[in-house]
XYZ file of C-alpha atoms in Angstrom:
467
model
C -0.045 0.051 0.030
C 2.954 2.500 0.846
C 4.562 1.829 -2.413
C 1.331 2.742 -4.129
C 1.410 6.184 -2.700
C 5.202 6.983 -2.391
C 8.161 6.175 -4.335
C 11.357 4.478 -2.931
C 13.098 7.846 -2.460
C 10.165 9.224 -0.550
C 10.073 6.051 1.600
C 13.605 6.240 2.398
C 13.692 9.978 3.172
C 10.464 9.568 5.479
C 11.975 6.566 7.240
C 15.183 8.165 8.001
C 13.666 11.640 8.937
C 9.941 11.281 9.703
C 7.838 14.340 10.214
C 8.085 14.664 14.142
C 11.746 15.074 13.938
C 11.482 17.613 11.046
C 9.189 19.540 13.307
C 11.793 19.525 16.245
C 14.534 20.407 13.792
C 12.584 23.409 12.495
C 11.940 24.564 15.997
C 15.509 24.374 16.795
C 16.605 26.428 13.741
C 14.104 29.044 15.071
C 15.964 29.159 18.235
C 19.315 29.402 16.802
C 18.164 31.982 14.504
C 16.963 34.211 17.225
C 20.462 33.855 19.100
C 22.064 34.941 15.894
C 19.831 37.774 15.444
C 20.531 39.317 18.975
C 24.107 38.414 18.158
C 24.293 40.282 14.932
C 22.303 43.098 16.085
C 24.609 43.763 19.070
C 27.645 43.287 16.865
C 26.501 46.019 14.538
C 26.039 48.362 17.420
C 22.182 48.327 17.438
C 20.921 48.373 20.975
C 18.370 45.629 20.731
C 17.633 45.892 24.501
C 16.391 49.281 24.390
C 14.474 48.965 21.066
C 12.694 45.763 21.940
C 12.565 46.520 25.699
C 14.112 43.385 26.711
C 14.721 42.451 30.276
C 18.472 41.928 30.659
C 20.706 42.572 33.793
C 23.070 45.109 32.710
C 25.311 44.201 35.623
C 26.216 40.912 33.774
C 27.903 42.245 30.833
C 30.782 40.090 29.794
C 34.435 41.267 30.519
C 37.205 40.320 28.393
C 39.724 37.626 29.700
C 43.145 37.441 28.407
C 44.455 33.915 27.965
C 48.012 33.164 26.635
C 48.263 36.404 24.601
C 44.658 36.026 23.217
C 41.730 38.106 24.507
C 38.609 36.113 24.962
C 35.243 37.958 25.476
C 32.530 35.684 26.916
C 29.099 35.730 25.201
C 26.731 38.511 26.165
C 23.855 37.748 28.609
C 21.652 38.888 25.877
C 22.277 35.989 23.433
C 24.683 33.689 25.356
C 21.872 31.749 27.104
C 19.983 31.340 24.011
C 22.902 29.794 22.183
C 23.344 27.417 25.118
C 19.615 26.498 25.075
C 20.050 25.961 21.171
C 23.083 23.663 21.774
C 21.404 21.848 24.412
C 18.030 21.366 22.210
C 19.881 20.056 19.247
C 21.972 17.746 21.309
C 18.880 16.174 22.748
C 17.211 15.876 19.326
C 20.138 14.396 17.825
C 20.474 11.779 20.582
C 16.733 10.992 20.311
C 17.148 10.636 16.381
C 20.228 8.406 16.795
C 18.413 6.165 18.945
C 15.482 5.973 16.604
C 17.799 5.381 13.625
C 19.496 2.475 15.471
C 16.192 0.992 16.367
C 14.497 1.062 12.917
C 17.828 0.290 11.072
C 16.471 1.946 7.932
C 13.659 -0.444 7.649
C 10.239 1.352 6.949
C 8.462 -1.607 8.336
C 9.771 -0.427 11.990
C 9.011 3.097 11.630
C 5.745 2.962 13.364
C 6.931 0.337 15.890
C 9.333 2.709 17.152
C 7.278 5.905 16.271
C 6.923 6.650 20.251
C 10.470 7.787 20.283
C 10.004 11.280 18.808
C 6.911 11.503 20.647
C 8.616 11.007 24.027
C 11.338 13.340 22.947
C 9.005 16.009 22.335
C 7.139 15.314 25.477
C 10.205 15.829 27.337
C 11.056 19.121 25.634
C 7.554 20.376 26.401
C 7.912 19.382 30.118
C 11.303 21.188 30.453
C 9.653 24.312 28.771
C 6.790 24.450 31.238
C 8.655 23.186 34.272
C 8.127 25.585 37.437
C 11.490 24.658 38.898
C 14.604 26.751 38.669
C 16.427 24.490 36.389
C 17.695 24.862 32.712
C 17.357 28.505 32.136
C 14.073 29.190 33.868
C 14.558 33.027 33.278
C 14.514 32.539 29.554
C 11.928 29.910 29.535
C 9.513 32.311 31.420
C 10.035 35.168 29.116
C 9.164 33.007 26.336
C 5.983 31.626 28.024
C 5.219 35.130 29.155
C 5.505 36.626 25.665
C 3.275 33.848 24.121
C 0.600 34.434 26.826
C 0.877 38.251 26.234
C 0.493 37.853 22.390
C -2.368 35.301 22.615
C -4.312 36.281 25.679
C -3.983 39.926 26.178
C -6.998 42.133 26.254
C -8.034 44.614 23.448
C -6.873 47.728 25.444
C -3.431 46.355 26.536
C -0.469 47.945 24.781
C 1.100 46.182 22.044
C 5.022 46.065 22.557
C 7.622 45.991 19.717
C 8.934 42.758 20.936
C 5.559 41.218 20.678
C 5.052 42.352 17.217
C 8.591 40.765 16.197
C 7.660 37.695 18.077
C 4.205 37.268 16.385
C 5.704 37.988 13.022
C 8.261 35.306 13.484
C 5.405 33.028 14.588
C 3.684 33.603 11.249
C 6.623 32.073 9.609
C 5.876 28.919 11.614
C 2.537 28.416 10.310
C 3.239 25.461 8.302
C 5.392 24.059 11.203
C 2.323 24.374 13.469
C 0.282 22.601 10.766
C 2.936 19.878 10.950
C 2.510 19.567 14.614
C -0.905 18.707 14.181
C -0.051 16.236 11.607
C 2.518 14.635 13.623
C 0.027 14.213 16.448
C -2.517 12.634 14.078
C 0.171 10.233 12.672
C 1.245 9.162 16.165
C -2.124 7.998 17.031
C -3.022 4.213 16.939
C -4.049 3.150 13.598
C -2.258 5.818 11.554
C 1.335 5.799 10.159
C 4.407 8.153 10.022
C 4.959 7.160 6.600
C 1.524 8.889 5.269
C -0.552 11.761 6.546
C -3.992 10.738 7.776
C -6.864 11.268 5.504
C -9.290 13.933 6.488
C -12.472 13.654 4.527
C -14.796 14.830 7.098
C -14.949 18.367 8.848
C -11.378 17.490 10.057
C -10.141 18.698 6.712
C -10.642 22.354 7.857
C -8.990 21.954 11.155
C -5.422 21.948 9.692
C -5.828 25.186 7.887
C -7.417 26.679 10.993
C -4.508 25.786 12.986
C -2.215 27.389 10.374
C -4.168 30.648 10.582
C -3.531 31.145 14.240
C -0.336 32.903 14.026
C -1.822 35.358 11.416
C -4.917 35.817 13.750
C -2.576 36.833 16.581
C -0.793 39.573 14.419
C -4.242 40.426 12.970
C -5.489 41.204 16.474
C -2.312 43.039 17.273
C -3.004 45.438 14.385
C -6.711 45.915 15.374
C -5.553 46.687 18.909
C -2.883 49.299 17.714
C -5.581 50.895 15.436
C -8.028 51.245 18.293
C -5.674 52.973 20.733
C -6.810 56.366 21.614
C -3.341 57.569 20.837
C -3.301 56.361 17.318
C -3.978 58.707 14.455
C -3.052 56.608 11.617
C -4.658 54.006 9.307
C -1.450 52.223 8.904
C -2.326 49.409 11.636
C -5.637 49.041 9.716
C -3.793 48.378 6.395
C -1.318 46.058 8.077
C -4.205 43.985 9.453
C -5.476 43.680 5.953
C -2.181 42.325 4.996
C -2.519 39.456 7.454
C -6.073 39.019 6.556
C -5.089 38.215 2.925
C -3.411 34.968 4.170
C -6.716 33.446 5.313
C -7.972 32.980 1.748
C -4.514 31.508 0.638
C -4.742 28.907 3.446
C -8.334 27.853 3.243
C -8.407 27.764 -0.608
C -5.537 25.423 -0.493
C -7.585 22.966 1.699
C -10.422 23.355 -0.916
C -7.926 22.119 -3.705
C -9.192 18.575 -2.919
C -12.433 19.687 -4.289
C -10.661 20.741 -7.359
C -9.125 17.348 -7.730
C -12.410 15.523 -7.125
C -14.214 17.701 -9.785
C -11.470 17.276 -12.304
C -11.038 13.437 -11.544
C -14.678 13.084 -12.497
C -14.192 14.708 -15.801
C -10.496 13.836 -16.846
C -9.936 10.700 -14.951
C -7.495 9.488 -12.031
C -4.243 10.870 -13.528
C -5.499 14.503 -12.616
C -3.878 14.132 -9.190
C -0.443 13.875 -10.711
C -0.880 17.361 -12.423
C 0.011 20.428 -10.319
C -1.820 22.963 -12.794
C -5.568 22.919 -12.701
C -6.191 26.226 -14.460
C -9.545 25.193 -15.844
C -11.162 25.131 -12.400
C -12.310 28.394 -10.910
C -11.189 27.536 -7.378
C -7.769 26.991 -8.556
C -7.662 30.418 -10.381
C -9.033 32.057 -7.134
C -6.183 30.352 -5.042
C -3.734 31.572 -7.561
C -5.044 35.010 -7.338
C -5.150 35.106 -3.631
C -1.454 33.730 -3.342
C -0.328 36.431 -5.683
C -2.104 39.309 -3.760
C -0.773 37.834 -0.352
C 2.696 37.672 -1.631
C 3.093 41.060 -3.404
C 1.248 42.916 -0.576
C 3.348 41.384 2.028
C 6.498 42.285 -0.031
C 5.471 45.786 -0.510
C 4.596 46.187 3.070
C 7.913 44.590 4.179
C 10.208 47.037 2.114
C 8.022 50.149 2.531
C 6.650 50.032 6.241
C 8.604 47.279 8.011
C 12.234 48.455 6.600
C 11.268 52.129 5.833
C 12.547 51.952 2.241
C 11.385 54.543 -0.487
C 11.642 52.197 -3.437
C 7.905 51.468 -3.657
C 6.452 54.523 -1.780
C 3.575 56.243 -3.554
C 3.867 59.714 -1.773
C 6.819 61.110 -3.203
C 4.926 63.667 -5.078
C 4.323 65.391 -1.801
C 7.875 67.002 -2.172
C 8.012 69.588 -4.855
C 10.474 69.623 -7.591
C 11.557 66.220 -6.687
C 13.294 67.329 -3.552
C 13.432 65.248 -0.515
C 13.545 66.487 3.094
C 16.862 65.979 5.044
C 16.592 63.308 7.737
C 15.663 64.635 11.170
C 18.654 65.106 13.461
C 19.667 61.640 14.860
C 22.068 60.313 17.329
C 21.886 56.708 18.799
C 23.252 57.126 22.197
C 22.419 53.565 23.371
C 24.298 51.788 20.591
C 27.311 49.903 21.900
C 29.859 50.686 19.091
C 31.727 54.035 18.853
C 33.071 53.482 15.543
C 31.332 54.190 12.045
C 30.431 51.275 9.857
C 32.309 53.017 7.032
C 35.083 55.693 7.490
C 35.308 58.601 5.001
C 34.270 62.117 5.583
C 32.326 63.060 8.755
C 29.956 66.063 8.837
C 26.986 67.467 11.051
C 23.579 67.756 9.575
C 21.901 71.244 9.830
C 19.140 71.404 12.365
C 16.077 72.964 10.651
C 13.739 70.328 9.261
C 12.504 72.697 6.502
C 15.857 72.478 4.692
C 15.770 70.197 1.519
C 18.222 68.393 -0.518
C 18.230 67.203 -4.100
C 20.350 64.238 -3.392
C 18.759 60.945 -4.175
C 18.723 57.987 -1.770
C 20.740 54.993 -3.179
C 18.547 52.491 -4.949
C 15.281 53.759 -3.468
C 16.499 53.094 0.119
C 16.439 55.575 2.824
C 18.717 58.352 4.089
C 20.194 56.586 7.206
C 21.664 53.000 6.923
C 23.222 50.973 9.652
C 24.451 48.106 7.545
C 26.672 48.139 4.557
C 24.821 49.208 1.205
C 24.926 45.920 -0.637
C 22.950 44.092 2.077
C 19.659 45.923 1.446
C 19.024 45.291 -2.366
C 20.098 41.648 -1.702
C 17.700 41.163 1.159
C 14.926 42.884 -0.700
C 15.502 40.445 -3.713
C 15.670 37.345 -1.536
C 12.632 38.493 0.408
C 10.597 38.635 -2.781
C 11.743 35.370 -3.941
C 10.939 33.645 -0.645
C 7.771 35.501 -0.108
C 6.359 33.962 -3.473
C 7.542 30.476 -2.584
C 6.179 30.543 0.927
C 2.779 31.905 -0.170
C 2.664 28.793 -2.878
C 3.640 26.503 0.057
C 0.731 27.789 2.394
C -1.569 27.241 -0.727
C -0.344 23.678 -1.841
C -2.342 20.541 -1.305
C -2.301 20.216 2.384
C -3.287 16.657 2.408
C -0.969 15.416 -0.247
C 2.038 13.279 -0.084
C 4.164 16.553 -0.743
C 3.816 17.223 2.947
C 6.438 14.399 3.368
C 8.998 15.446 0.723
C 12.448 16.839 1.492
C 11.380 19.930 -0.918
C 8.727 21.073 1.341
C 11.195 20.681 4.445
C 13.702 23.075 2.760
C 10.970 25.512 1.855
C 10.076 25.780 5.515
C 13.814 26.270 6.402
C 13.908 28.983 3.609
C 10.896 30.687 5.314
C 12.730 30.690 8.726
C 15.935 32.036 6.947
C 13.707 34.735 5.371
C 12.342 35.825 8.755
C 15.763 35.725 10.210
C 17.027 38.265 7.533
C 13.747 40.272 8.092
C 14.339 40.658 11.799
C 17.734 42.464 11.156
C 16.286 45.355 8.952
C 12.963 45.537 11.029
C 14.839 46.172 14.164
C 17.315 48.490 12.593
C 14.523 50.639 11.179
C 12.668 50.739 14.629
C 15.886 51.739 16.264
C 16.242 54.697 13.749
C 12.682 55.697 14.140
C 13.005 55.794 17.945
C 16.176 57.808 17.823
C 14.686 60.270 15.472
C 11.774 60.821 17.865
C 14.131 61.672 20.702
C 16.594 63.493 18.314
C 19.716 65.164 19.925
C 21.019 68.449 18.810
C 23.357 67.055 16.337
C 23.817 63.975 14.193
C 27.178 62.707 12.955
C 26.702 60.667 9.675
C 29.453 59.192 7.363
C 29.081 60.193 3.751
C 29.758 57.862 1.032
C 28.502 57.648 -2.563
C 25.771 60.058 -1.883
C 24.105 58.267 1.076
C 24.515 58.521 4.904
C 25.492 55.897 7.410
C 25.234 56.550 11.167
C 28.442 57.166 13.055
C 27.460 56.404 16.596
C 29.174 58.723 18.921
C 30.820 57.575 22.301
C 29.212 58.609 25.565
C 31.801 61.294 26.149
C 31.180 62.571 22.538
C 27.574 62.840 23.186
C 28.257 64.871 26.556
C 30.644 67.243 24.639
C 28.206 67.882 21.885
C 25.209 68.418 24.080
C 26.973 71.179 26.290
């Protein structure tokens, strides 16, 4: 029966790396990605603690140690514990997988006999996560659980913190992983198999897409809360909520593709299931349209609003004669680095906001950049490509055998990588916006090639400039 549905390569891959282990690995990649996000932001001098209002004991800052002529700096308390959690997590997952591989010996007939191994491994991880005792980084675990509770169960009049926004956006990249968790639970039940996803011909077919919608519902709620705040005078949160709402038709129309296959099978025969394109069916065309709208709208929002780029903005006509206003005075006193990212000519911007400059921003970016220039067009291109592929994955046949293929696994990894890149620019832009809101009397920038990169002054320089 298995050979009638899966080919030999698919059977070997699923036997060696079943869906529950893939879910555990994807969660571990998310933990490691968050550690490298914090590490990279701190390395570029961006004060992620201040921007995201993270709770970190500043008295635990690492001090350099000199050993045998080499200077060693211990990991920061900001990201060091996350790295160690990631290492322990991957170590446990690898041990569980090695035991599973030894027990099954690569024979697909044993995959369900020893299917309890990934289940027990996941249960132990869940137990440690919610353990009330002061073991295994309880402080970090409590912060994680508290963030989930604040995102999911907060009231409509509660403030929405930037850290919660970033967390919920990361959560949306795990929508398919969340669906895989549900599938894994179904596969581990008696009577089902880890080789094939269970058939859901009843109303259960709509439960999987509903679970995948949960991360988008969380962000949708956050946007509605932001829009309804008395201090809000902008429609931007409403448009942002619309962006997340465009994900719902993509996900639910994907589940409806079984209806498409059923209708076409009656007309064209059994071989229709092997064809990916069903353009003659209206539900398929509607799915394709919703996937395109979701991908392009999300990409435009990423570039224009989440990253602050001017490439796709529509309001440039507000500035007469093609002129652009100079950026507001900016200094980033909380940044850790005291050196510019690029060193050429340093100057001080004039203070009046009414002054204008005809200088164009490079490649439609923005006046202030904290990373090297080539990073931005590269990330925008990758973001567009991965946005399109991820939307297609959300709208693929959720019950088909493709859910077990290695291609889908790498698409899920690619989406996590895309979100990992997104976090760097998103936090950078938020840091710049907050610094502009609390602008100092002067700003020092480095001028190179017609654009500006922030030179972060030292604390002593800030004191002298302000005096």
